[in-house]
Amino acid sequence: MKNGGQEIVLEFNLKGADFETAGEASSKIKLVLQQIGVRSDIIRRIAIGSYEAEMNVIIHAYRGKITASISPQQTELLVEDEGPGIADINLAMQEGYSTAPDHIREMGFGAGMGLPNMSRCVDEFSIESVVDTGTKIRMVVRHG
């Protein structure tokens, strides 16, 4: 954890298909937010966004990173992965659309709600993706 004055920066490296550690990054982000006194309704929104992003990296990418930059005013989540990328972002943003393989669905993941949930629970959401390279997502939740 880096603490540059008023901002706390947390970085987590993620490995594709590593379901044993799935959810650890978002749990640690949530814990820090609780420790510094962010309101519980705000923490819930950040936790949903970070968990959905973390799971998308684990399900779809080879590897990735989540960076949470927490200031008194807001939390910014940057998620970057190396993976197959998303060919049609508009289609991927539709509830229920998923490219997750059957074995992932059998584990209870890949219902096609990750990106829509991320977008819905944050104040700012942007996504960029390059096929055969990877995806970058930026989410911001204001604490006020």
Short mmCIF file of C-alpha atoms in Angstrom, two decimals:
data_model
loop_
_atom_site.label_atom_id
_atom_site.label_comp_id
_atom_site.label_asym_id
_atom_site.label_seq_id
_atom_site.Cartn_x
_atom_site.Cartn_y
_atom_site.Cartn_z
CA MET A 1 0.00 0.00 0.00
CA LYS A 2 1.36 3.39 -0.98
CA ASN A 3 0.11 6.41 0.91
CA GLY A 4 1.07 9.69 -0.70
CA GLY A 5 -0.46 12.19 1.72
CA GLN A 6 -4.22 12.16 1.21
CA GLU A 7 -4.32 9.34 -1.35
CA ILE A 8 -4.02 5.61 -0.74
CA VAL A 9 -3.05 3.50 -3.74
CA LEU A 10 -3.60 -0.26 -3.69
CA GLU A 11 -2.33 -2.49 -6.50
CA PHE A 12 -3.24 -6.11 -7.08
CA ASN A 13 -1.87 -8.44 -9.72
CA LEU A 14 -4.38 -10.99 -10.99
CA LYS A 15 -3.82 -14.27 -12.77
CA GLY A 16 -6.29 -15.70 -15.24
CA ALA A 17 -8.12 -18.85 -14.08
CA ASP A 18 -6.88 -18.39 -10.47
CA PHE A 19 -10.21 -19.00 -8.77
CA GLU A 20 -8.56 -19.78 -5.41
CA THR A 21 -7.65 -16.12 -4.91
CA ALA A 22 -10.74 -14.73 -6.66
CA GLY A 23 -12.29 -11.92 -4.66
CA GLU A 24 -9.23 -11.19 -2.50
CA ALA A 25 -8.40 -7.88 -4.18
CA SER A 26 -11.93 -6.51 -3.85
CA SER A 27 -12.11 -7.72 -0.23
CA LYS A 28 -8.88 -5.88 0.62
CA ILE A 29 -10.12 -2.70 -1.09
CA LYS A 30 -13.37 -2.95 0.91
CA LEU A 31 -11.44 -3.42 4.17
CA VAL A 32 -9.32 -0.29 3.59
CA LEU A 33 -12.43 1.74 2.76
CA GLN A 34 -14.05 0.55 6.00
CA GLN A 35 -10.92 1.38 8.00
CA ILE A 36 -10.83 4.97 6.73
CA GLY A 37 -14.53 5.51 7.40
CA VAL A 38 -16.12 5.62 3.95
CA ARG A 39 -19.92 5.27 4.14
CA SER A 40 -21.18 1.70 3.81
CA ASP A 41 -23.45 2.44 0.82
CA ILE A 42 -20.47 3.87 -1.08
CA ILE A 43 -18.28 0.92 -0.08
CA ARG A 44 -20.92 -1.47 -1.41
CA ARG A 45 -20.87 0.20 -4.85
CA ILE A 46 -17.06 0.14 -4.99
CA ALA A 47 -16.98 -3.49 -3.84
CA ILE A 48 -19.42 -4.56 -6.56
CA GLY A 49 -17.44 -2.78 -9.27
CA SER A 50 -14.09 -4.13 -8.10
CA TYR A 51 -15.37 -7.69 -7.63
CA GLU A 52 -17.03 -7.83 -11.06
CA ALA A 53 -13.86 -6.47 -12.67
CA GLU A 54 -11.64 -8.86 -10.75
CA MET A 55 -13.77 -11.83 -11.78
CA ASN A 56 -13.77 -10.74 -15.43
CA VAL A 57 -9.96 -10.75 -15.43
CA ILE A 58 -9.84 -14.17 -13.78
CA ILE A 59 -12.49 -15.62 -16.13
CA HIS A 60 -11.43 -14.09 -19.45
CA ALA A 61 -7.80 -12.86 -19.34
CA TYR A 62 -4.33 -14.34 -18.98
CA ARG A 63 -3.34 -11.79 -16.35
CA GLY A 64 -4.28 -8.34 -15.16
CA LYS A 65 -3.98 -5.64 -12.54
CA ILE A 66 -6.40 -3.63 -10.41
CA THR A 67 -5.27 -0.29 -9.06
CA ALA A 68 -7.49 1.41 -6.50
CA SER A 69 -6.70 5.07 -5.87
CA ILE A 70 -8.58 6.20 -2.78
CA SER A 71 -8.82 9.86 -1.85
CA PRO A 72 -11.20 11.58 0.59
CA GLN A 73 -13.43 12.58 -2.36
CA GLN A 74 -13.52 9.42 -4.48
CA THR A 75 -12.21 5.97 -5.31
CA GLU A 76 -10.89 5.32 -8.78
CA LEU A 77 -10.50 1.74 -9.99
CA LEU A 78 -8.28 1.05 -12.99
CA VAL A 79 -8.41 -2.49 -14.33
CA GLU A 80 -6.04 -3.54 -17.08
CA ASP A 81 -5.73 -7.02 -18.48
CA GLU A 82 -3.87 -8.98 -21.10
CA GLY A 83 -6.26 -11.29 -22.85
CA PRO A 84 -8.52 -11.85 -25.82
CA GLY A 85 -10.07 -8.38 -25.60
CA ILE A 86 -13.69 -7.59 -26.42
CA ALA A 87 -14.69 -7.52 -30.09
CA ASP A 88 -18.03 -5.74 -29.60
CA ILE A 89 -18.20 -3.61 -26.45
CA ASN A 90 -21.84 -2.58 -27.04
CA LEU A 91 -22.87 -6.24 -27.21
CA ALA A 92 -20.76 -7.10 -24.15
CA MET A 93 -22.52 -4.34 -22.19
CA GLN A 94 -25.91 -6.02 -22.69
CA GLU A 95 -27.21 -7.90 -19.66
CA GLY A 96 -26.98 -11.64 -20.18
CA TYR A 97 -24.41 -11.56 -22.99
CA SER A 98 -21.40 -13.70 -22.11
CA THR A 99 -18.47 -15.34 -23.84
CA ALA A 100 -17.64 -17.43 -20.78
CA PRO A 101 -17.14 -21.12 -21.61
CA ASP A 102 -19.41 -23.81 -20.19
CA HIS A 103 -16.97 -24.89 -17.45
CA ILE A 104 -17.00 -21.32 -16.07
CA ARG A 105 -20.81 -21.20 -16.16
CA GLU A 106 -20.96 -24.53 -14.35
CA MET A 107 -18.94 -22.89 -11.54
CA GLY A 108 -21.67 -20.24 -11.24
CA PHE A 109 -19.86 -17.45 -13.11
CA GLY A 110 -20.21 -15.97 -16.58
CA ALA A 111 -23.86 -14.94 -16.48
CA GLY A 112 -23.18 -11.83 -18.54
CA MET A 113 -23.84 -9.34 -15.75
CA GLY A 114 -20.28 -8.21 -14.95
CA LEU A 115 -19.91 -5.20 -17.25
CA PRO A 116 -23.53 -4.03 -16.80
CA ASN A 117 -23.16 -4.28 -13.01
CA MET A 118 -19.90 -2.32 -13.08
CA SER A 119 -21.44 0.41 -15.19
CA ARG A 120 -24.58 0.62 -13.06
CA CYS A 121 -22.92 0.90 -9.65
CA VAL A 122 -20.32 3.60 -10.35
CA ASP A 123 -20.44 7.34 -11.11
CA GLU A 124 -18.04 7.15 -14.06
CA PHE A 125 -17.34 4.13 -16.28
CA SER A 126 -15.19 3.78 -19.36
CA ILE A 127 -13.92 0.76 -21.23
CA GLU A 128 -11.40 0.31 -24.01
CA SER A 129 -10.50 -3.00 -25.58
CA VAL A 130 -8.27 -4.30 -28.34
CA VAL A 131 -8.91 -7.80 -29.68
CA ASP A 132 -6.00 -10.19 -28.98
CA THR A 133 -4.40 -7.60 -26.65
CA GLY A 134 -6.62 -6.81 -23.67
CA THR A 135 -9.08 -4.52 -21.96
CA LYS A 136 -8.85 -1.40 -19.79
CA ILE A 137 -11.67 -0.30 -17.53
CA ARG A 138 -11.85 2.86 -15.43
CA MET A 139 -14.46 3.30 -12.73
CA VAL A 140 -14.93 6.19 -10.33
CA VAL A 141 -17.23 6.31 -7.29
CA ARG A 142 -17.52 9.65 -5.52
CA HIS A 143 -17.70 9.47 -1.73
CA GLY A 144 -19.99 12.49 -1.28
#
